[in-house]
Coordinates of C-alpha atoms and ligand atoms in Angstrom, one line a residue:
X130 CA 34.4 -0.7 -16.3
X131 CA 35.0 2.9 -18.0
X132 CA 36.0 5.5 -15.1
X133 CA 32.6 7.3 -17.2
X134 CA 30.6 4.2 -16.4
X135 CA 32.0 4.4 -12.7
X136 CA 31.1 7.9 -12.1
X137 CA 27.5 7.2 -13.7
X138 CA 26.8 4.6 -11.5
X139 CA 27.9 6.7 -8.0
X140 CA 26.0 9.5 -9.1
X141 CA 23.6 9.5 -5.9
X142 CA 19.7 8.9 -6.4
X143 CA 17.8 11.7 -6.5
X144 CA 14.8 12.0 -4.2
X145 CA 11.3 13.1 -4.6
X146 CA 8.5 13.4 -2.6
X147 CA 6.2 10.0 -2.2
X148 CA 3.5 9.7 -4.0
X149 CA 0.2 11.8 -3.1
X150 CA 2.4 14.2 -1.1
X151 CA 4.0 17.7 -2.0
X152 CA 5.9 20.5 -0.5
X153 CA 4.4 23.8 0.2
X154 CA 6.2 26.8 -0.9
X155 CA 6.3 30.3 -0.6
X156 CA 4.6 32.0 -1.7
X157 CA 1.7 29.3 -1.5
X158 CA 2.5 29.2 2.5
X159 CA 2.0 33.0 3.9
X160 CA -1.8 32.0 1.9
X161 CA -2.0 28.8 4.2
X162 CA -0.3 31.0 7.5
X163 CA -3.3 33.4 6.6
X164 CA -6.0 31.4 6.4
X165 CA -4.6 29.2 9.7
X166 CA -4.4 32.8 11.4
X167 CA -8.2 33.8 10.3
X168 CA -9.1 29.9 11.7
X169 CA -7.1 30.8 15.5
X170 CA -8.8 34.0 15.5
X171 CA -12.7 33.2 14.3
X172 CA -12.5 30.3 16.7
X173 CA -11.2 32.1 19.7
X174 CA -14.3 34.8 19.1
X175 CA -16.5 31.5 19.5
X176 CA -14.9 30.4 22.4
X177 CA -13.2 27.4 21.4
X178 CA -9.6 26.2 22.6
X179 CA -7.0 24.6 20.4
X180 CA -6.5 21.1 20.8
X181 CA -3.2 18.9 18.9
X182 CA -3.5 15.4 19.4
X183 CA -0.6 12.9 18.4
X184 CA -0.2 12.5 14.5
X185 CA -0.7 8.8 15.3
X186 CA -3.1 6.7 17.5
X187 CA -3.6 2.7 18.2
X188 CA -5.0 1.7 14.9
X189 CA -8.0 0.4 17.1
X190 CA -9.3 3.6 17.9
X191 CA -9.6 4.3 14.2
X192 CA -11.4 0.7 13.2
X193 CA -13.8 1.3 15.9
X194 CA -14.2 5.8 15.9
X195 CA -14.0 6.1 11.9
X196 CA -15.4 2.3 11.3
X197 CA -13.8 -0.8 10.3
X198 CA -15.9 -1.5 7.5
X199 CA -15.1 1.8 6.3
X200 CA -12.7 2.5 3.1
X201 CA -10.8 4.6 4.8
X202 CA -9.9 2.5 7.2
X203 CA -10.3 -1.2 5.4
X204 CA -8.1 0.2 2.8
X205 CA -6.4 3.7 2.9
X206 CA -4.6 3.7 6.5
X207 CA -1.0 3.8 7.0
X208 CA -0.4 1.3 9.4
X209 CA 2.6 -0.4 11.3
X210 CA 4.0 -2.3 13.7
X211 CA 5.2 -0.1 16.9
X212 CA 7.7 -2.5 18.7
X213 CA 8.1 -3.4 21.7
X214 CA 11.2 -2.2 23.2
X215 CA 11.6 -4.9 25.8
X216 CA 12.8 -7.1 22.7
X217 CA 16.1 -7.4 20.9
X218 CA 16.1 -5.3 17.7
X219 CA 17.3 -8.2 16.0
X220 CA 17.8 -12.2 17.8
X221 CA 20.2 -14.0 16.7
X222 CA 20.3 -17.8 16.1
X223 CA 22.0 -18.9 19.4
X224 CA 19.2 -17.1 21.5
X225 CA 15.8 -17.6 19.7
X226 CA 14.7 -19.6 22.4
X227 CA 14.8 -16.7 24.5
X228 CA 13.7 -14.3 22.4
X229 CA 10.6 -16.4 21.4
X230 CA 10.2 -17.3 25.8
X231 CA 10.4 -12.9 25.7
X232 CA 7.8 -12.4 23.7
X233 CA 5.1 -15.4 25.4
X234 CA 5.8 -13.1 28.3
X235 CA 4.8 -9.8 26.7
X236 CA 1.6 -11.3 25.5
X237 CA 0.9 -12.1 28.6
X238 CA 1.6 -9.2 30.4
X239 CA -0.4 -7.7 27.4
X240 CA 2.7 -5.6 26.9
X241 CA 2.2 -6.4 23.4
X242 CA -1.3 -6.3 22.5
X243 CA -2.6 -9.6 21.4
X244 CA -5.0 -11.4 20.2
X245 CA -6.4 -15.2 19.2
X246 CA -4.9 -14.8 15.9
X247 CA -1.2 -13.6 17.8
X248 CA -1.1 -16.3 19.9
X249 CA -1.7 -18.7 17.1
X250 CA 0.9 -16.9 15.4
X251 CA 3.5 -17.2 17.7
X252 CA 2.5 -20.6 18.4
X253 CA 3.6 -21.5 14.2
X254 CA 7.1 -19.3 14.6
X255 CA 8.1 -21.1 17.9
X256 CA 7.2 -24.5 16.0
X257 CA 8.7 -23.8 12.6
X258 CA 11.7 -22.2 15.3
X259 CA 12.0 -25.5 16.7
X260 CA 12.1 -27.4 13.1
X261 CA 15.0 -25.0 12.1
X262 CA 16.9 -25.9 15.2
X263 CA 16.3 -29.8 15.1
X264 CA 18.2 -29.1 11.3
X265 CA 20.5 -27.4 12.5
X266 CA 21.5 -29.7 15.1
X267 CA 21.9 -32.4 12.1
X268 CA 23.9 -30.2 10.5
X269 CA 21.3 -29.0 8.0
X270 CA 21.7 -32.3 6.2
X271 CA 18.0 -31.9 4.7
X272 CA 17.1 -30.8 1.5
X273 CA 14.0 -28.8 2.3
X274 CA 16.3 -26.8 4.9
X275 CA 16.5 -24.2 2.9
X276 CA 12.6 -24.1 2.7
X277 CA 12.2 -24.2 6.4
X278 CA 14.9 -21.5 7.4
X279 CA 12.5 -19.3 4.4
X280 CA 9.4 -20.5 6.3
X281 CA 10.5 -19.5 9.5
X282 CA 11.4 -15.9 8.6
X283 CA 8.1 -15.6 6.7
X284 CA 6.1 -16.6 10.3
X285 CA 8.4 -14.3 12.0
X286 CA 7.9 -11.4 9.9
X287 CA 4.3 -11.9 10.6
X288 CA 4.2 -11.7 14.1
X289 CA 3.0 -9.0 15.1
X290 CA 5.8 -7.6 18.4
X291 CA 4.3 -4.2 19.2
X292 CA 1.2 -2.0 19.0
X293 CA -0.5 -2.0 15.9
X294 CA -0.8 2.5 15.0
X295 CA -2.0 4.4 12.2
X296 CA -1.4 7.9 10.9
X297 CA -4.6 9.3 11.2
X298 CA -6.6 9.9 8.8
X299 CA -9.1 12.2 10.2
X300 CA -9.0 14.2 14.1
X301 CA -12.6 13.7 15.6
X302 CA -11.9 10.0 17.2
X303 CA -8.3 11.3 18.2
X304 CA -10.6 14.7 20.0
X305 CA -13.2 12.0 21.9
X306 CA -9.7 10.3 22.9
X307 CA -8.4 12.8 24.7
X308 CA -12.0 14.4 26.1
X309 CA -12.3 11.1 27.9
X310 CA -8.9 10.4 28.4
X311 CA -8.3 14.0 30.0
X312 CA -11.6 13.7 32.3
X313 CA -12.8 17.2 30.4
X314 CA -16.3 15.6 31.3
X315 CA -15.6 17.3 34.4
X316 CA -15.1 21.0 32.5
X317 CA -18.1 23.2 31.8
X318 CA -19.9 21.4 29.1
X319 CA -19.9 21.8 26.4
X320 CA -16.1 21.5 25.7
X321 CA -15.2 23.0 22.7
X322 CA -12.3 22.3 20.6
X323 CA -10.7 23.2 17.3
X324 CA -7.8 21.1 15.4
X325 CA -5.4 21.7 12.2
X326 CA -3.0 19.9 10.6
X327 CA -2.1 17.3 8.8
X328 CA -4.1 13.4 7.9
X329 CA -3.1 10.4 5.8
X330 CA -5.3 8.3 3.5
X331 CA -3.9 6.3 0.8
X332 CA -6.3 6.8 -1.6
X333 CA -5.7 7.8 -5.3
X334 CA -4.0 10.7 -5.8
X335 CA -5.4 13.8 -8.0
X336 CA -6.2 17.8 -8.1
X337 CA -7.6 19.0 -4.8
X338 CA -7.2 15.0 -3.2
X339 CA -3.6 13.9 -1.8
X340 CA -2.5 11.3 0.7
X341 CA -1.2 14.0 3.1
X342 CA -3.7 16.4 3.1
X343 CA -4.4 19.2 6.1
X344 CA -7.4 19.7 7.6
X345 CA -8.9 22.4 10.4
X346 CA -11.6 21.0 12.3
X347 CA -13.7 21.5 15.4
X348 CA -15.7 19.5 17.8
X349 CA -17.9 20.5 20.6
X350 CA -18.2 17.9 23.0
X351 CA -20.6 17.2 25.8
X352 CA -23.8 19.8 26.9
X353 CA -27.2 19.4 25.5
X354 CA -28.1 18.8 21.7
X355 CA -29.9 22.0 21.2
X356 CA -30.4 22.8 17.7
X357 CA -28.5 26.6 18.4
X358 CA -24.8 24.6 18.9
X359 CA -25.6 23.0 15.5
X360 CA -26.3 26.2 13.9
X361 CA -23.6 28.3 15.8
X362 CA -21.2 25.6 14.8
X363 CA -22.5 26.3 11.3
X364 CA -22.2 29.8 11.5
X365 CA -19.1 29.7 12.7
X366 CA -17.6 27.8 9.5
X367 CA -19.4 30.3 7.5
X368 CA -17.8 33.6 9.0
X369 CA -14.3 31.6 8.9
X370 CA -14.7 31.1 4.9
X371 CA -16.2 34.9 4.5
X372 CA -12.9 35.9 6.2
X373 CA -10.8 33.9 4.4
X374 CA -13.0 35.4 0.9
X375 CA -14.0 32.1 0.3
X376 CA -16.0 32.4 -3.0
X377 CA -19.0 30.5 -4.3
X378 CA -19.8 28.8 -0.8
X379 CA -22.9 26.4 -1.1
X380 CA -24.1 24.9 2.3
X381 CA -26.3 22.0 2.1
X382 CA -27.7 20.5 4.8
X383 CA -29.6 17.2 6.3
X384 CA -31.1 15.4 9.1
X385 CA -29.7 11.4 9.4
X386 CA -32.4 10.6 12.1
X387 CA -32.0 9.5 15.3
X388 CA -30.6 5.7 16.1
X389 CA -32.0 5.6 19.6
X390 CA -35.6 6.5 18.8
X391 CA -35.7 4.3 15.2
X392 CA -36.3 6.4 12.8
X393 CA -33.7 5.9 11.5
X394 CA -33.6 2.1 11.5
X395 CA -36.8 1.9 10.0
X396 CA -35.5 4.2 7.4
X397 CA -33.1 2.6 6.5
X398 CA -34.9 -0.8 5.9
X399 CA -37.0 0.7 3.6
X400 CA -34.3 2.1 1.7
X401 CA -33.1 -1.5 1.7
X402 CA -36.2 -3.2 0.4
X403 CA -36.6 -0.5 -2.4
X404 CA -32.9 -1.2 -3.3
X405 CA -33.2 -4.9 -3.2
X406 CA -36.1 -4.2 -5.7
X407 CA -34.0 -1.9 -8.1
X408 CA -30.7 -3.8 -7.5
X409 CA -30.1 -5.7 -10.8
X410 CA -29.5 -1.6 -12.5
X411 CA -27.2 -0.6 -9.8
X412 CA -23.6 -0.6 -10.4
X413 CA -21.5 -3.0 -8.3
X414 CA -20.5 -0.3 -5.7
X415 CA -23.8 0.5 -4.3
X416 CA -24.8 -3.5 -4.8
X417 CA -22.8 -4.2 -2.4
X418 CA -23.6 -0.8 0.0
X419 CA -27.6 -2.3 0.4
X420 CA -26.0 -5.2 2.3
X421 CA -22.8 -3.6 4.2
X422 CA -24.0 0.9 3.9
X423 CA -27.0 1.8 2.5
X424 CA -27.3 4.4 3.2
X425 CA -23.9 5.4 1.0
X426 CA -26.0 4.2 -2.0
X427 CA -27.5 8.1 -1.9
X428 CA -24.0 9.5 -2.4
X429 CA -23.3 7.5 -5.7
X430 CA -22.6 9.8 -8.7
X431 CA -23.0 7.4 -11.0
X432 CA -25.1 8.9 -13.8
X433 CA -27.0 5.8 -14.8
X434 CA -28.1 5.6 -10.8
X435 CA -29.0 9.1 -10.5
X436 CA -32.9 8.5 -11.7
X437 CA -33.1 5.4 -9.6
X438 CA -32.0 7.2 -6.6
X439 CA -34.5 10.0 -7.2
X440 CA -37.2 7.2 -6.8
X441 CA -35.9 6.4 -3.4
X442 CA -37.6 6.9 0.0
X443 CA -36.5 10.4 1.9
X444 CA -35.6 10.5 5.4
X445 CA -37.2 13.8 6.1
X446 CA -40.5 11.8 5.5
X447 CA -39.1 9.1 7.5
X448 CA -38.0 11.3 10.8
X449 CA -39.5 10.3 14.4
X450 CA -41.4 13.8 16.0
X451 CA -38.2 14.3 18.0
X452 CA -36.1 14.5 14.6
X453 CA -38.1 16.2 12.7
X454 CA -38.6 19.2 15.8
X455 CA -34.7 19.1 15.8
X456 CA -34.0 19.6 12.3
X457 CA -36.8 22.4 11.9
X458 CA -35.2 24.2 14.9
X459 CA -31.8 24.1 13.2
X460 CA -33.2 25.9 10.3
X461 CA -35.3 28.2 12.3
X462 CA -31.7 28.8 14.0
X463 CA -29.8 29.3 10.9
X464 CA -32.0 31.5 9.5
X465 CA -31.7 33.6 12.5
X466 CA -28.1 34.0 11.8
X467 CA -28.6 34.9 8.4
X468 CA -26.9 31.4 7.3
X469 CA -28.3 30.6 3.7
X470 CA -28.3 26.8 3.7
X471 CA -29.7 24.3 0.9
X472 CA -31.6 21.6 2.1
X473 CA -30.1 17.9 0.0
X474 CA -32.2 14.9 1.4
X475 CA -28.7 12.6 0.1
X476 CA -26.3 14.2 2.2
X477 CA -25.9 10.9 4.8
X478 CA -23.0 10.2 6.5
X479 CA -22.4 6.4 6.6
X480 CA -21.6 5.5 10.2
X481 CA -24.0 4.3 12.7
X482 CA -23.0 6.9 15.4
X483 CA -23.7 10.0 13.0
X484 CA -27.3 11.5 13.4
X485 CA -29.5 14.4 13.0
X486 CA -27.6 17.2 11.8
X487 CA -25.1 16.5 8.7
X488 CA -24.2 19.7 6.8
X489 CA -21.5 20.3 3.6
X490 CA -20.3 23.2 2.1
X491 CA -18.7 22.9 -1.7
X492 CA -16.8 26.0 -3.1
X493 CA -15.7 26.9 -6.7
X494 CA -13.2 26.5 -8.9
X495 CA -12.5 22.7 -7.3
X496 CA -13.9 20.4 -10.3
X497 CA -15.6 16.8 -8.8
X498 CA -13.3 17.3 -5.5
X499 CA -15.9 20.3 -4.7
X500 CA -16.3 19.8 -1.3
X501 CA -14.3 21.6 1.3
X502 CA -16.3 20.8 4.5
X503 CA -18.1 17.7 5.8
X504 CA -19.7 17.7 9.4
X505 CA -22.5 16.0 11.8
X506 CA -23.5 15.3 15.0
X507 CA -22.3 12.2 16.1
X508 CA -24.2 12.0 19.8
X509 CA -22.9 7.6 20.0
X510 CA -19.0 8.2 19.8
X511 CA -17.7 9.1 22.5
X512 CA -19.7 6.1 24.7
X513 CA -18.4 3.8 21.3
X514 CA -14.9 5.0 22.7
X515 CA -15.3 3.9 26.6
X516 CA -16.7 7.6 27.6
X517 CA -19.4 8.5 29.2
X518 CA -22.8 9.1 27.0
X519 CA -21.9 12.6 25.4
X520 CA -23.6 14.8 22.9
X521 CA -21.0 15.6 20.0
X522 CA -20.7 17.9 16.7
X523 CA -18.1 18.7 14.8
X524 CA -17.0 19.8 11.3
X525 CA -13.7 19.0 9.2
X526 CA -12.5 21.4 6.3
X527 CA -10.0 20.1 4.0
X528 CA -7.6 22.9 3.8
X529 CA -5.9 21.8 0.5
X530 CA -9.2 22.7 -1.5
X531 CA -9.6 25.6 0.9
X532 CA -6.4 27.2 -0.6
X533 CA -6.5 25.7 -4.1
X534 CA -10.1 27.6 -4.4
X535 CA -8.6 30.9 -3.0
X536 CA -6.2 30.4 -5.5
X537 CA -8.3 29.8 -8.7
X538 CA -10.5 33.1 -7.5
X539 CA -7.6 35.3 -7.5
X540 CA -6.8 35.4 -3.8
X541 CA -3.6 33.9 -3.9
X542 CA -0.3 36.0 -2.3
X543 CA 2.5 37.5 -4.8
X544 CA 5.8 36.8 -3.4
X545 CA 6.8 38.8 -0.5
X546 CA 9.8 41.3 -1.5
X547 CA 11.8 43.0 1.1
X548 CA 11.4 46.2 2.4
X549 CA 15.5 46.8 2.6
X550 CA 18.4 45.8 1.4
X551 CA 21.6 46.8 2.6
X552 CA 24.1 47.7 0.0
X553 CA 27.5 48.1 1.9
X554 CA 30.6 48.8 0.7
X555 CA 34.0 48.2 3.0
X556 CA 34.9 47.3 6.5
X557 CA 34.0 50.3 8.4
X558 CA 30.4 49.7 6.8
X559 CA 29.9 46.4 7.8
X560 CA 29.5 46.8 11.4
X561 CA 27.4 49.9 10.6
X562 CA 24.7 47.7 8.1
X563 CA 24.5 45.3 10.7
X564 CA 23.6 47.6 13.4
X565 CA 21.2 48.8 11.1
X566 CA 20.1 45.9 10.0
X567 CA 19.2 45.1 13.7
X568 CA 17.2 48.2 14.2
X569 CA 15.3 47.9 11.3
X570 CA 13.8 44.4 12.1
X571 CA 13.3 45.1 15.3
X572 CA 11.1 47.7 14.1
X573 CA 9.2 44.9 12.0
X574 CA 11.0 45.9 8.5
X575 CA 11.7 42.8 6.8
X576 CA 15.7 43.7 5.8
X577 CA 18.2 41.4 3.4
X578 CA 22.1 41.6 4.5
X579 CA 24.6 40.5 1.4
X580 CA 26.8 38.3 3.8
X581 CA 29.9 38.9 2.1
X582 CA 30.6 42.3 0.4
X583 CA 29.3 43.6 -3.0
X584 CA 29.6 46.0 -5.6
X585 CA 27.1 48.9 -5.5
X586 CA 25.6 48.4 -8.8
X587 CA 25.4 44.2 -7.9
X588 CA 23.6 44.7 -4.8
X589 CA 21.1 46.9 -6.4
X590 CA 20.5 44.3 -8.8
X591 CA 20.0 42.1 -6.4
X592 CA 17.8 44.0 -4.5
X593 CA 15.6 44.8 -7.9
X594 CA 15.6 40.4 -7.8
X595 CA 14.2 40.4 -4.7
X596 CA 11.4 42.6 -5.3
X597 CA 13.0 44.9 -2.4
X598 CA 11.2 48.3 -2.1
X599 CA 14.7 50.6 -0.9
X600 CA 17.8 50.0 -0.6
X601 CA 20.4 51.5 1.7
X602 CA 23.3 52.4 0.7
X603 CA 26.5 52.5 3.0
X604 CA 29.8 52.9 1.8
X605 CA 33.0 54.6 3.8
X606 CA 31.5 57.9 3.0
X607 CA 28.2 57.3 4.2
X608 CA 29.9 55.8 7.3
X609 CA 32.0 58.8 7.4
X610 CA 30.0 61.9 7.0
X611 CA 27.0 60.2 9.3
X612 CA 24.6 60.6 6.2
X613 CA 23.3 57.2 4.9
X614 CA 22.0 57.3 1.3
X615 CA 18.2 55.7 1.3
X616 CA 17.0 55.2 -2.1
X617 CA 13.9 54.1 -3.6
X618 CA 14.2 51.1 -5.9
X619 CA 10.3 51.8 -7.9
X620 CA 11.9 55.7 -9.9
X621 CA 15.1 55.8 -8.5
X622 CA 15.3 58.8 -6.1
X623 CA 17.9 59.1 -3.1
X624 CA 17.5 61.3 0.0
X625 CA 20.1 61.3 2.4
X626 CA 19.0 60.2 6.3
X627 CA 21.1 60.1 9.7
X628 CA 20.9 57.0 11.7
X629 CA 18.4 58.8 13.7
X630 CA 16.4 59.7 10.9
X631 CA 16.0 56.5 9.4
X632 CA 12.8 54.5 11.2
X633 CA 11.0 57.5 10.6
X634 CA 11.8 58.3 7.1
X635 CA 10.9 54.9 6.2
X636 CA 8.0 54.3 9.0
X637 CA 6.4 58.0 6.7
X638 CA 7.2 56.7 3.2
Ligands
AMP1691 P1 -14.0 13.8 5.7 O1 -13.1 13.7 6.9 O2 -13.8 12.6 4.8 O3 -15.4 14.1 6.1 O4 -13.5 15.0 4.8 C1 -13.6 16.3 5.2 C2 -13.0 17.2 4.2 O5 -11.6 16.9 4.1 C3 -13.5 17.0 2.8 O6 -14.6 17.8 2.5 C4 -12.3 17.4 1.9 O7 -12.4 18.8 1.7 C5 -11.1 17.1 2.8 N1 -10.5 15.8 2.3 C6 -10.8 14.5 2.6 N2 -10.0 13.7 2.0 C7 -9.1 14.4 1.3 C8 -7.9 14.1 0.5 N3 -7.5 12.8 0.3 N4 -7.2 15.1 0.0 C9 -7.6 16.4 0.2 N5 -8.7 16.8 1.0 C10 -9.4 15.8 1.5

């Protein structure tokens, strides 16, 4: 091999961020630290406290909060094996048998979480285990050994040795976790919380949709179900996105029915037998939504199923008295607050423990991925979770399409220059810029420090690059005569400032 072929081939791989994720980067992040600020502070003014729940969770608490049958959790989790620590990293031939005895004992402990399909699991490993070892007592003299050592790491990779957990892919079942885990039952209802940060779906990736992807949520938990928490809650989001100078906001809104008094359930089966009855001109999506979701059917955008659906029965002629009282008083509530709403009769939510209230907001400049805000009242989830029965609403903004549309309307920040550099010039002047230096941040002046010493007309340059609004200049005269040269980078003027001077002089300009 050629010393050039050598040097190719050591040339280490370069690395780049997976698939559906990103970096942010200033300048993009002092737009997301604002519009996380104006989320803290909007919040707070409602009274809600911040919550930050784990970034991952049992995968069960997803299948049963967001719903197994679900995409997002049938197909676009990140999921793995947490294991166990009570067992060897890695067994080694010679003590299988007491590896394999280990784990029977973690099972049964329920140490590892099992079930029938784990212990049938373990049952095939320990078997093909006890195949390998009869060969390998005979000296591996067979000729499907090969196959059966193969065999028995293909079983043992498939046992499962730990907690099955998930990044999460949204906040509200990790919230109802800790309200129940945390006893908050017990704190003046309702319990209000807010979230942000980041959730996982693998889905596909494109503008304004990513696999990591941040979102800023709230729940309120527990209380009554009066139709003024819907509407605050709503009210809420919509003074958070006028602060931010969200532009173009549309809010939509819905009532789901009611599972407990039926309307809903009737509803639905007559969307079902008017579906069955228009089923052969449906695409194969919402075919196969009137058996598992039909309710999803009314979110289709297919073009060819948008007349269809228009022929479709409407829950608001389907709601109970209860239902329909509760959705007029929302509205009557919103329009109290001055919160323009649309009404759209398809806006559904697909789970069973979603009701009454369901609300969106879209926002320009996003293309199909329109929508930065989904929310309901889900009243069922935190008794689906073990909790006590408790009345629940909550919202989730994507934040991604919350910045990406602050961008495309103009709002985004320019890079943040300095307010000083330091030329300095010489030893004496060193320990003088740093003392500066010092006084000036303290005094909330964002200052830049050459590390290492610099010509005056390179630093100035320099400090031109960095968008720096004046520079100071101290050399051994400066140092010397007590007069420090401040000059102003935007037409070039100098005035000469003591070290007492300085905070004002600039704290005036
Ligand atoms: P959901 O939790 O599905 O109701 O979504 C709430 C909001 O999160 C949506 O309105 C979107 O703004 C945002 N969102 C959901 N999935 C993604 C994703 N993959 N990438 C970016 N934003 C998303």
């Amino acid at each position: 091999m050629s010393e050039g072929a050598v040097k190719k081939e050591e040339k280490p791989r370069k690395f780049q961020a997976i698939r559906g994720t990103r970096d942010l980067l200033p300048p993009e992040t002092a737009l997301w630290s604002r519009v996380e600020q104006t989320a803290h502070e909007v919040f707070a003014t409602f009274g809600y406290g911040e919550i930050r729940p784990p970034i991952f969770e049992a995968t069960e608490l997803f299948a049963r909060g967001v719903g197994g049958d679900t995409d997002i959790v049938s197909k676009e989790m990140y999921t793995f094996v947490d294991r166990s620590e009570k067992l060897e990293p890695d067994p080694s031939i010679g003590s299988m048998n007491v590896f394999f005895q280990k784990v029977r004992e973690l099972f049964k402990s329920g140490e590892i979480p099992t079930d029938e399909q784990d212990e049938a699991a373990l049952k095939i490993a320990e078997d093909q285990w006890k195949k390998v070892d009869d060969l390998l007592e005979g000296g591996l003299k067979s000729e499907s050994a090969g196959t059966e050592i193969y065999k028995l790491v293909l079983f043992y990779d498939a046992l499962r040795l730990g907690t099955r957990v998930s990044l999460r892919p949204e906040a509200t079942a990790s919230v109802c976790r800790a309200y129940i885990e945390h006893n908050m039952q017990q704190l003046p209802q309702p319990v209000k919380l807010y979230y942000m940060g980041p959730m996982f779906r693998r889905e596909r990736p494109q503008k304004g949709r990513y696999r990591q992807f941040y979102q800023i949520g709230a729940e309120i938990l527990g209380g009554p179900d009066a139709p003024a928490i819907d509407a605050e809650l709503i009210e809420m989001l919509m003074t958070f996105f006028d602060k931010c100078g969200l532009q173009g906001t549309e809010l939509s809104i819905n009532s789901i029915g009611h599972a407990a008094d039926n309307c809903r359930r009737d509803y639905v089966a007559k969307l079902k037998a008017k579906l069955e009855k228009v089923k052969d001109k449906l695409g194969a999506d919402s075919q196969r939504r009137i058996e598992t979701n039909p309710l999803r059917v009314l979110d289709s955008k297919l073009e060819h199923e948008q007349p269809i659906i228009a022929t479709l029965p409407r829950i608001a002629d389907n709601l109970c008295d209860d239902c329909k009282t509760h959705y007029a008083a929302v509205k009557h509530e919103l329009e109290l607050r001055g919160v323009i709403y649309r009404e759209n009769w398809r806006l559904v939510r697909g789970l069973d423990y979603y009701m009454r209230t369901t609300f969106e907001i879209t926002a320009q400049g996003l293309g199909s991925q329109n929508a930065v805000c989904g929310g309901g009242r889900y009243d069922g989830l935190v008794e689906l979770l073990g909790g006590p029965p408790t009345k629940g609403i909550g919202f989730a903004i994507g934040e991604d399409r919350l910045i990406l549309s602050l961008q495309e309307s103009g709002k985004a920040p320019v890079a943040q220059g300095r307010d000083v550099y330091i030329a300095w010039m010489g030893e004496n002047a060193r320990a003088t810029a740093v003392r500066a230096a010092k006084t000036l941040r303290n005094a909330g002046f964002s200052v830049e420090l050459p590390p290492v010493e610099q010509k005056f007309g390179k630093a100035l340059g320099q400090a031109d690059k960095l968008g720096a609004k004046y520079a100071l200049i101290l050399g051994d005269n400066e140092v010397t005569s007590g007069e420090w040269t401040l000059k102003t980078l935007a037409d070039g003027t100098q005035r000469k400032v003591s070290e007492q001077q300085l905070l004002d002089s600039l704290q005036k300009m």
